mmCIF file of C-alpha atoms in Angstrom:
data_model
loop_
_atom_site.group_PDB
_atom_site.id
_atom_site.type_symbol
_atom_site.label_atom_id
_atom_site.label_comp_id
_atom_site.label_asym_id
_atom_site.label_seq_id
_atom_site.Cartn_x
_atom_site.Cartn_y
_atom_site.Cartn_z
ATOM 1 C CA MET A 10 9.178 -19.309 -13.489
ATOM 2 C CA SER A 11 6.407 -20.557 -11.242
ATOM 3 C CA THR A 12 4.030 -17.875 -9.989
ATOM 4 C CA ILE A 13 3.637 -19.540 -6.591
ATOM 5 C CA LEU A 14 6.925 -20.305 -4.846
ATOM 6 C CA ALA A 15 7.541 -23.672 -3.204
ATOM 7 C CA GLY A 16 6.145 -23.684 0.322
ATOM 8 C CA ILE A 17 3.329 -21.237 -0.457
ATOM 9 C CA ASP A 18 -0.258 -22.438 -0.857
ATOM 10 C CA GLN A 19 -3.087 -20.702 -2.703
ATOM 11 C CA ARG A 20 -6.801 -20.998 -1.997
ATOM 12 C CA PHE A 21 -9.957 -19.070 -2.776
ATOM 13 C CA VAL A 22 -12.173 -17.696 -0.030
ATOM 14 C CA GLU A 23 -15.818 -16.960 -0.785
ATOM 15 C CA THR A 24 -17.301 -14.091 1.207
ATOM 16 C CA ASP A 25 -20.530 -12.142 0.900
ATOM 17 C CA ARG A 26 -18.483 -9.437 -0.843
ATOM 18 C CA LEU A 27 -16.151 -11.226 -3.266
ATOM 19 C CA ARG A 28 -14.194 -14.341 -4.199
ATOM 20 C CA ALA A 29 -10.716 -13.625 -2.868
ATOM 21 C CA SER A 30 -7.416 -15.296 -3.650
ATOM 22 C CA VAL A 31 -5.379 -15.953 -0.517
ATOM 23 C CA LEU A 32 -1.790 -17.165 -0.255
ATOM 24 C CA SER A 33 -0.750 -18.899 2.938
ATOM 25 C CA HIS A 34 2.365 -20.284 4.592
ATOM 26 C CA GLY A 35 2.321 -22.320 7.770
ATOM 27 C CA GLY A 36 5.728 -21.243 8.998
ATOM 28 C CA GLN A 37 9.032 -23.006 9.326
ATOM 29 C CA GLY A 38 8.340 -24.182 12.863
ATOM 30 C CA ASP A 39 5.222 -25.905 14.132
ATOM 31 C CA GLY A 40 2.930 -23.354 12.529
ATOM 32 C CA THR A 41 1.505 -22.152 15.812
ATOM 33 C CA GLY A 42 1.005 -18.546 16.755
ATOM 34 C CA ILE A 43 -1.322 -15.683 15.912
ATOM 35 C CA PRO A 44 -1.394 -15.236 12.125
ATOM 36 C CA ILE A 45 0.197 -12.349 10.289
ATOM 37 C CA VAL A 46 -2.035 -10.937 7.540
ATOM 38 C CA LEU A 47 -0.357 -9.162 4.622
ATOM 39 C CA VAL A 48 -2.119 -6.548 2.472
ATOM 40 C CA HIS A 49 -0.422 -5.444 -0.750
ATOM 41 C CA GLY A 50 -0.366 -2.038 -2.370
ATOM 42 C CA ASN A 51 -1.360 -0.538 -5.698
ATOM 43 C CA VAL A 52 -0.258 -2.140 -8.999
ATOM 44 C CA SER A 53 0.871 -5.323 -7.266
ATOM 45 C CA SER A 54 -0.574 -8.420 -5.609
ATOM 46 C CA SER A 55 0.081 -10.929 -2.852
ATOM 47 C CA LEU A 56 2.816 -12.487 -5.007
ATOM 48 C CA PHE A 57 5.169 -9.740 -3.790
ATOM 49 C CA PHE A 58 4.960 -11.068 -0.231
ATOM 50 C CA GLN A 59 6.199 -14.591 -0.912
ATOM 51 C CA PRO A 60 9.880 -14.164 0.108
ATOM 52 C CA LEU A 61 8.767 -12.532 3.359
ATOM 53 C CA MET A 62 6.230 -15.288 4.021
ATOM 54 C CA LEU A 63 8.922 -17.920 3.590
ATOM 55 C CA ALA A 64 11.163 -16.020 6.017
ATOM 56 C CA LEU A 65 8.526 -15.930 8.775
ATOM 57 C CA PRO A 66 8.340 -18.850 11.259
ATOM 58 C CA ARG A 67 4.635 -18.439 11.959
ATOM 59 C CA PRO A 68 1.392 -18.642 9.971
ATOM 60 C CA THR A 69 0.972 -15.914 7.364
ATOM 61 C CA ILE A 70 -1.719 -15.139 4.831
ATOM 62 C CA ALA A 71 -1.628 -12.622 1.991
ATOM 63 C CA ILE A 72 -4.889 -11.424 0.446
ATOM 64 C CA ASP A 73 -5.329 -10.227 -3.130
ATOM 65 C CA LEU A 74 -7.482 -7.103 -3.110
ATOM 66 C CA ARG A 75 -10.359 -6.763 -5.573
ATOM 67 C CA GLY A 76 -9.079 -6.153 -9.086
ATOM 68 C CA PHE A 77 -5.590 -7.461 -8.301
ATOM 69 C CA GLY A 78 -3.909 -10.848 -8.507
ATOM 70 C CA ASP A 79 -6.381 -13.725 -8.738
ATOM 71 C CA SER A 80 -9.186 -12.117 -6.745
ATOM 72 C CA GLU A 81 -12.490 -11.226 -8.339
ATOM 73 C CA THR A 82 -12.645 -8.054 -10.413
ATOM 74 C CA LEU A 83 -15.216 -5.758 -8.863
ATOM 75 C CA PRO A 84 -15.676 -1.978 -9.129
ATOM 76 C CA VAL A 85 -14.080 0.259 -6.523
ATOM 77 C CA ASP A 86 -16.289 2.973 -5.051
ATOM 78 C CA ALA A 87 -13.744 5.691 -4.348
ATOM 79 C CA SER A 88 -16.292 7.853 -2.547
ATOM 80 C CA ARG A 89 -15.806 5.402 0.365
ATOM 81 C CA GLY A 90 -12.071 6.034 0.436
ATOM 82 C CA LEU A 91 -10.324 2.701 0.986
ATOM 83 C CA ARG A 92 -13.331 1.031 2.634
ATOM 84 C CA ASP A 93 -14.149 -1.242 -0.305
ATOM 85 C CA PHE A 94 -10.732 -2.820 0.221
ATOM 86 C CA SER A 95 -10.770 -2.864 4.026
ATOM 87 C CA ASP A 96 -14.277 -4.315 4.071
ATOM 88 C CA ASP A 97 -13.087 -7.037 1.688
ATOM 89 C CA VAL A 98 -10.163 -7.861 4.002
ATOM 90 C CA ALA A 99 -12.545 -7.979 6.955
ATOM 91 C CA GLY A 100 -14.819 -10.302 5.012
ATOM 92 C CA VAL A 101 -11.955 -12.713 4.312
ATOM 93 C CA LEU A 102 -10.851 -12.724 7.952
ATOM 94 C CA ASP A 103 -14.434 -13.316 9.089
ATOM 95 C CA ALA A 104 -14.812 -16.184 6.614
ATOM 96 C CA LEU A 105 -11.589 -17.741 7.934
ATOM 97 C CA GLY A 106 -12.734 -17.303 11.537
ATOM 98 C CA LEU A 107 -9.783 -15.054 12.401
ATOM 99 C CA GLN A 108 -9.767 -12.294 15.019
ATOM 100 C CA ARG A 109 -7.114 -10.120 16.622
ATOM 101 C CA VAL A 110 -4.479 -10.802 13.981
ATOM 102 C CA HIS A 111 -1.296 -8.920 13.140
ATOM 103 C CA VAL A 112 -1.927 -6.837 10.021
ATOM 104 C CA VAL A 113 0.785 -5.582 7.675
ATOM 105 C CA GLY A 114 -0.020 -3.053 4.956
ATOM 106 C CA TRP A 115 2.275 -1.958 2.150
ATOM 107 C CA SER A 116 1.795 1.439 0.450
ATOM 108 C CA MET A 117 -1.932 1.670 -0.374
ATOM 109 C CA GLY A 118 -2.303 -1.439 1.795
ATOM 110 C CA GLY A 119 -1.048 0.626 4.734
ATOM 111 C CA GLY A 120 -4.093 2.820 4.339
ATOM 112 C CA VAL A 121 -6.292 -0.268 4.014
ATOM 113 C CA VAL A 122 -5.134 -1.668 7.366
ATOM 114 C CA LEU A 123 -5.579 1.715 9.087
ATOM 115 C CA GLN A 124 -9.138 1.829 7.738
ATOM 116 C CA LEU A 125 -9.581 -1.703 9.088
ATOM 117 C CA LEU A 126 -8.397 -0.483 12.482
ATOM 118 C CA LEU A 127 -10.977 2.315 12.378
ATOM 119 C CA ASP A 128 -13.904 0.136 11.298
ATOM 120 C CA ARG A 129 -13.090 -3.320 12.711
ATOM 121 C CA PRO A 130 -10.740 -2.917 15.670
ATOM 122 C CA ASP A 131 -11.781 -6.387 16.852
ATOM 123 C CA LEU A 132 -9.713 -7.850 14.017
ATOM 124 C CA VAL A 133 -6.465 -6.041 14.796
ATOM 125 C CA ARG A 134 -3.849 -6.981 17.389
ATOM 126 C CA SER A 135 -0.904 -5.078 15.921
ATOM 127 C CA VAL A 136 -0.287 -2.891 12.882
ATOM 128 C CA THR A 137 2.760 -2.726 10.615
ATOM 129 C CA LEU A 138 2.881 0.008 7.993
ATOM 130 C CA GLN A 139 5.374 -0.189 5.147
ATOM 131 C CA ALA A 140 5.699 2.967 3.025
ATOM 132 C CA PRO A 141 2.057 3.849 3.783
ATOM 133 C CA VAL A 142 -0.165 6.310 1.959
ATOM 134 C CA PRO A 143 -0.161 9.570 3.968
ATOM 135 C CA PRO A 144 -2.994 9.436 6.510
ATOM 136 C CA HIS A 145 -4.593 12.679 5.345
ATOM 137 C CA GLY A 146 -4.823 11.413 1.761
ATOM 138 C CA PHE A 147 -3.137 12.948 -1.261
ATOM 139 C CA GLY A 148 -3.506 16.647 -2.015
ATOM 140 C CA THR A 149 -2.833 18.073 1.435
ATOM 141 C CA ARG A 150 -0.424 20.298 3.312
ATOM 142 C CA LEU A 151 1.630 19.270 6.350
ATOM 143 C CA ASP A 152 -1.248 19.993 8.721
ATOM 144 C CA GLY A 153 -3.614 17.892 6.617
ATOM 145 C CA SER A 154 -5.543 20.793 5.135
ATOM 146 C CA LEU A 155 -6.479 20.593 1.466
ATOM 147 C CA CYS A 156 -4.331 22.526 -0.985
ATOM 148 C CA THR A 157 -7.497 23.179 -3.006
ATOM 149 C CA PRO A 158 -11.121 22.476 -2.097
ATOM 150 C CA ASP A 159 -11.262 19.573 -4.587
ATOM 151 C CA ALA A 160 -7.735 18.198 -3.980
ATOM 152 C CA ALA A 161 -6.709 19.170 -7.507
ATOM 153 C CA GLY A 162 -3.935 17.112 -9.056
ATOM 154 C CA THR A 163 -4.986 13.857 -7.388
ATOM 155 C CA GLY A 164 -6.940 10.843 -8.574
ATOM 156 C CA GLY A 165 -7.337 8.768 -11.691
ATOM 157 C CA LEU A 166 -6.376 11.416 -14.238
ATOM 158 C CA GLY A 167 -2.946 11.697 -12.634
ATOM 159 C CA ALA A 168 -1.790 8.317 -13.929
ATOM 160 C CA ASN A 169 0.556 8.194 -16.905
ATOM 161 C CA PRO A 170 -1.691 6.998 -19.758
ATOM 162 C CA ASP A 171 1.142 5.133 -21.491
ATOM 163 C CA PHE A 172 1.902 3.202 -18.299
ATOM 164 C CA VAL A 173 -1.795 2.323 -17.971
ATOM 165 C CA ALA A 174 -1.904 1.182 -21.597
ATOM 166 C CA ARG A 175 1.164 -1.002 -21.110
ATOM 167 C CA LEU A 176 -0.374 -2.553 -18.000
ATOM 168 C CA ALA A 177 -3.528 -3.333 -19.957
ATOM 169 C CA ALA A 178 -1.493 -4.810 -22.817
ATOM 170 C CA GLY A 179 0.577 -7.035 -20.515
ATOM 171 C CA ASP A 180 3.845 -5.399 -21.560
ATOM 172 C CA THR A 181 6.840 -7.281 -20.110
ATOM 173 C CA THR A 182 9.520 -5.376 -22.022
ATOM 174 C CA ALA A 183 12.021 -2.804 -20.821
ATOM 175 C CA ASP A 184 11.761 -0.777 -24.016
ATOM 176 C CA GLU A 185 10.327 2.427 -22.544
ATOM 177 C CA PRO A 186 10.565 4.244 -19.182
ATOM 178 C CA THR A 187 6.800 3.767 -18.787
ATOM 179 C CA SER A 188 6.902 -0.034 -19.085
ATOM 180 C CA PRO A 189 5.937 -1.840 -15.873
ATOM 181 C CA ARG A 190 9.373 -3.474 -15.747
ATOM 182 C CA ASN A 191 11.145 -0.126 -15.809
ATOM 183 C CA VAL A 192 8.692 1.384 -13.320
ATOM 184 C CA PHE A 193 9.507 -1.511 -10.993
ATOM 185 C CA ARG A 194 13.230 -0.849 -11.369
ATOM 186 C CA SER A 195 12.978 2.911 -10.953
ATOM 187 C CA SER A 196 10.253 3.195 -8.322
ATOM 188 C CA TYR A 197 9.570 -0.022 -6.422
ATOM 189 C CA VAL A 198 13.118 -0.815 -5.334
ATOM 190 C CA ALA A 199 16.400 0.975 -4.709
ATOM 191 C CA PRO A 200 18.838 1.298 -7.637
ATOM 192 C CA GLY A 201 20.729 -1.895 -8.356
ATOM 193 C CA PHE A 202 18.320 -4.296 -6.666
ATOM 194 C CA ASP A 203 18.164 -7.722 -8.332
ATOM 195 C CA ASP A 204 16.928 -10.876 -6.623
ATOM 196 C CA GLY A 205 16.626 -12.913 -9.808
ATOM 197 C CA ARG A 206 12.822 -12.837 -9.681
ATOM 198 C CA GLU A 207 12.031 -9.678 -11.591
ATOM 199 C CA ASP A 208 9.753 -11.535 -14.039
ATOM 200 C CA LEU A 209 7.584 -12.598 -11.104
ATOM 201 C CA TRP A 210 7.284 -9.061 -9.751
ATOM 202 C CA VAL A 211 6.378 -7.747 -13.202
ATOM 203 C CA GLU A 212 3.776 -10.514 -13.514
ATOM 204 C CA SER A 213 2.294 -9.359 -10.212
ATOM 205 C CA MET A 214 2.097 -5.776 -11.455
ATOM 206 C CA LEU A 215 0.430 -6.912 -14.671
ATOM 207 C CA SER A 216 -2.344 -8.606 -12.684
ATOM 208 C CA THR A 217 -3.772 -5.109 -12.058
ATOM 209 C CA ARG A 218 -7.117 -4.671 -13.811
ATOM 210 C CA THR A 219 -7.428 -1.378 -15.641
ATOM 211 C CA GLY A 220 -10.350 0.949 -16.319
ATOM 212 C CA ASP A 221 -12.442 3.638 -14.700
ATOM 213 C CA ASP A 222 -13.738 1.236 -12.027
ATOM 214 C CA ASN A 223 -10.297 -0.128 -11.147
ATOM 215 C CA TYR A 224 -6.858 1.272 -12.047
ATOM 216 C CA PRO A 225 -6.453 4.176 -12.347
ATOM 217 C CA GLY A 226 -10.071 5.346 -12.079
ATOM 218 C CA ASP A 227 -11.952 8.326 -13.454
ATOM 219 C CA GLY A 228 -11.535 12.039 -12.852
ATOM 220 C CA VAL A 229 -13.158 15.432 -13.187
ATOM 221 C CA ALA A 230 -12.106 18.841 -14.434
ATOM 222 C CA SER A 231 -10.880 21.382 -11.891
ATOM 223 C CA GLU A 232 -10.618 25.152 -11.943
ATOM 224 C CA SER A 233 -7.347 24.788 -10.025
ATOM 225 C CA TRP A 234 -3.953 23.806 -11.442
ATOM 226 C CA PRO A 235 -3.221 21.293 -12.975
ATOM 227 C CA GLY A 236 -6.797 21.223 -14.233
ATOM 228 C CA PHE A 237 -8.151 17.930 -12.885
ATOM 229 C CA ALA A 238 -9.310 16.427 -9.611
ATOM 230 C CA ALA A 239 -10.403 13.101 -8.208
ATOM 231 C CA GLY A 240 -13.459 11.318 -9.515
ATOM 232 C CA GLY A 241 -15.598 8.870 -7.604
ATOM 233 C CA ARG A 242 -14.564 5.564 -9.183
ATOM 234 C CA GLY A 243 -11.383 3.536 -9.210
ATOM 235 C CA ILE A 244 -8.216 3.086 -7.244
ATOM 236 C CA LEU A 245 -6.265 6.339 -7.408
ATOM 237 C CA ASN A 246 -9.332 8.272 -6.310
ATOM 238 C CA THR A 247 -9.606 6.200 -3.121
ATOM 239 C CA MET A 248 -6.413 7.802 -1.820
ATOM 240 C CA SER A 249 -7.275 11.391 -2.673
ATOM 241 C CA ALA A 250 -7.961 13.640 0.288
ATOM 242 C CA ALA A 251 -11.266 14.329 -1.429
ATOM 243 C CA HIS A 252 -12.320 10.899 -0.121
ATOM 244 C CA LEU A 253 -9.732 9.659 2.384
ATOM 245 C CA ASP A 254 -8.946 10.657 5.958
ATOM 246 C CA LEU A 255 -7.341 8.101 8.265
ATOM 247 C CA THR A 256 -6.331 10.505 11.030
ATOM 248 C CA GLY A 257 -9.158 9.195 13.223
ATOM 249 C CA ILE A 258 -6.743 6.486 14.367
ATOM 250 C CA VAL A 259 -5.459 8.953 16.973
ATOM 251 C CA ASP A 260 -8.805 8.674 18.763
ATOM 252 C CA VAL A 261 -9.513 4.929 18.616
ATOM 253 C CA ALA A 262 -10.179 3.505 22.057
ATOM 254 C CA ASP A 263 -7.869 0.502 21.798
ATOM 255 C CA LYS A 264 -4.584 1.540 20.205
ATOM 256 C CA PRO A 265 -2.488 -1.433 19.040
ATOM 257 C CA ALA A 266 1.245 -0.886 18.691
ATOM 258 C CA ILE A 267 2.315 0.341 15.243
ATOM 259 C CA LEU A 268 5.573 -0.483 13.469
ATOM 260 C CA TRP A 269 6.371 1.927 10.623
ATOM 261 C CA VAL A 270 8.953 0.678 8.128
ATOM 262 C CA ARG A 271 10.211 2.693 5.194
ATOM 263 C CA GLY A 272 13.108 2.713 2.755
ATOM 264 C CA ALA A 273 15.481 5.651 2.580
ATOM 265 C CA HIS A 274 15.355 5.550 -1.244
ATOM 266 C CA ASP A 275 11.554 5.397 -1.596
ATOM 267 C CA ALA A 276 10.655 7.097 -4.885
ATOM 268 C CA ILE A 277 6.884 6.864 -4.374
ATOM 269 C CA VAL A 278 6.175 7.899 -0.770
ATOM 270 C CA GLY A 279 8.409 10.777 0.283
ATOM 271 C CA ASP A 280 8.482 14.434 1.221
ATOM 272 C CA ALA A 281 9.257 15.436 -2.376
ATOM 273 C CA SER A 282 7.906 12.525 -4.408
ATOM 274 C CA PHE A 283 7.846 12.763 -8.177
ATOM 275 C CA PHE A 284 4.541 10.883 -8.023
ATOM 276 C CA ASP A 285 3.110 14.151 -6.611
ATOM 277 C CA PHE A 286 1.951 16.648 -9.258
ATOM 278 C CA ASN A 287 3.001 19.572 -7.057
ATOM 279 C CA THR A 288 6.564 18.247 -7.035
ATOM 280 C CA LEU A 289 6.429 17.803 -10.810
ATOM 281 C CA GLY A 290 5.190 21.375 -11.153
ATOM 282 C CA LYS A 291 7.879 22.762 -8.865
ATOM 283 C CA HIS A 292 10.559 21.154 -11.037
ATOM 284 C CA GLY A 293 9.007 22.417 -14.272
ATOM 285 C CA ILE A 294 8.003 18.959 -15.488
ATOM 286 C CA VAL A 295 4.335 19.979 -15.531
ATOM 287 C CA PRO A 296 3.965 23.612 -16.721
ATOM 288 C CA GLY A 297 1.994 26.352 -15.026
ATOM 289 C CA TRP A 298 2.758 25.514 -11.397
ATOM 290 C CA PRO A 299 1.176 28.278 -9.249
ATOM 291 C CA GLY A 300 3.917 28.259 -6.628
ATOM 292 C CA GLU A 301 4.785 26.878 -3.216
ATOM 293 C CA GLU A 302 2.031 28.607 -1.298
ATOM 294 C CA ALA A 303 -0.778 27.393 -3.563
ATOM 295 C CA ALA A 304 0.598 23.977 -4.495
ATOM 296 C CA PRO A 305 3.339 22.805 -2.107
ATOM 297 C CA PRO A 306 4.912 19.370 -2.590
ATOM 298 C CA GLN A 307 3.259 17.044 -0.107
ATOM 299 C CA PRO A 308 5.433 16.166 2.930
ATOM 300 C CA MET A 309 4.211 12.565 3.105
ATOM 301 C CA ILE A 310 6.803 11.278 5.589
ATOM 302 C CA ALA A 311 6.400 14.277 7.873
ATOM 303 C CA GLN A 312 2.608 13.877 7.775
ATOM 304 C CA SER A 313 2.756 10.216 8.774
ATOM 305 C CA ARG A 314 5.181 11.010 11.575
ATOM 306 C CA ALA A 315 3.004 13.834 12.908
ATOM 307 C CA VAL A 316 -0.097 11.621 13.014
ATOM 308 C CA LEU A 317 1.796 8.755 14.639
ATOM 309 C CA GLU A 318 3.242 11.157 17.215
ATOM 310 C CA GLN A 319 -0.299 12.219 18.069
ATOM 311 C CA TYR A 320 -1.315 8.549 18.204
ATOM 312 C CA ALA A 321 1.445 7.994 20.761
ATOM 313 C CA ALA A 322 0.540 11.132 22.719
ATOM 314 C CA ASN A 323 -3.020 9.821 22.986
ATOM 315 C CA GLY A 324 -1.913 6.569 24.567
ATOM 316 C CA GLY A 325 -0.681 4.453 21.659
ATOM 317 C CA ALA A 326 2.853 3.523 20.674
ATOM 318 C CA TYR A 327 4.785 3.432 17.417
ATOM 319 C CA ARG A 328 8.299 2.693 16.231
ATOM 320 C CA GLU A 329 9.867 3.984 13.017
ATOM 321 C CA VAL A 330 12.477 1.855 11.244
ATOM 322 C CA VAL A 331 14.363 3.067 8.169
ATOM 323 C CA PHE A 332 16.059 0.626 5.790
ATOM 324 C CA ASP A 333 18.978 2.692 4.516
ATOM 325 C CA ASP A 334 19.531 0.607 1.380
ATOM 326 C CA ALA A 335 15.899 0.023 0.374
ATOM 327 C CA GLY A 336 13.337 1.799 -1.744
ATOM 328 C CA HIS A 337 9.559 1.410 -1.663
ATOM 329 C CA SER A 338 9.662 -2.311 -0.850
ATOM 330 C CA PRO A 339 11.844 -3.144 2.187
ATOM 331 C CA HIS A 340 9.979 -6.443 2.673
ATOM 332 C CA LEU A 341 11.154 -7.523 -0.785
ATOM 333 C CA GLU A 342 14.581 -5.923 -0.761
ATOM 334 C CA ASP A 343 15.600 -7.339 2.626
ATOM 335 C CA PRO A 344 13.011 -9.937 3.701
ATOM 336 C CA GLU A 345 15.214 -11.388 6.448
ATOM 337 C CA ARG A 346 15.655 -8.050 8.216
ATOM 338 C CA PHE A 347 12.011 -7.154 7.658
ATOM 339 C CA ALA A 348 10.988 -10.479 9.188
ATOM 340 C CA GLU A 349 13.243 -9.815 12.187
ATOM 341 C CA GLU A 350 11.722 -6.383 12.802
ATOM 342 C CA LEU A 351 8.199 -7.695 12.288
ATOM 343 C CA LEU A 352 8.657 -10.663 14.620
ATOM 344 C CA ALA A 353 10.025 -8.411 17.358
ATOM 345 C CA HIS A 354 7.009 -6.144 16.930
ATOM 346 C CA VAL A 355 4.336 -8.838 16.959
ATOM 347 C CA GLY A 356 6.068 -10.695 19.784
ATOM 348 C CA ALA A 357 6.022 -7.602 21.974
ATOM 349 C CA SER A 358 2.330 -7.071 21.258
ATOM 350 C CA GLU A 359 1.514 -10.603 22.381
ATOM 351 C CA ARG A 360 3.152 -10.251 25.777
ATOM 352 C CA PRO A 361 0.769 -9.506 28.669
#
């Protein structure tokens, strides 16, 4: 199976920050129109966007973040939250001479594009969030307050070490629940999804570089259950509430319209996600859980909705769309419908 699908082009963009791999598609029409820029999530790459790119009748580009896909492997400073990634995206757009584009962020990439909106609003015309990281970061209650002062239970030490080892080894099997292939089946898509390209999606996952400076990152001991907290290096720490807070979007001066897309069967981002240690503790999977008051499962969907409601109350606008048959990846599970929703969104934002 070819990594790059027919109709998709790959190039490398040199910036003052990194050498980035960029996929592009000119569209099925005349290729005119304001570009759509796609930003992938954790343990993935731009390869995941190819069916959507082919379904869109306007120029699209998809950027591999540092340490993913074919982009340069560079350390991630988690003390900056997601800014290493958003600054890299900004650098690519600057190098390409692009401004006021439509940005789409998936999962961790949703947080990246919100950070871009905070730091470089000149680059953003509209925002589409697909299954985004909660805007308060991981380790918080509904109101965004920290469950513990150090956001215990978040960061690099929360990754399953066998999954990390299998990523590093390039495991393509389905022999164990922790293999990337089985994690894709159980967590990235709704049960039963099969588009005939699973090898390609696993290949994309396996492009993730592992280690303390990349995935999953380092960690520190904590006096609070479950005994660890976020470190300052690597990917999972960037999304800990110890380092991340994207709620400032409610106060940006120029508020582009936001489309929020999520799948009803999302196993990763949800109000009771089993990727949340507090949920695992509540269900007895991790022993010693101190209870609901001290360590409540994070209401990720409710948190995003509350922040977007405040964004709208402060003069912005957002629309929430739920794909009833999709999991964490609606753009992959139903690219035609995703393209339809996205085109309606970006078209509305371009009207005077």
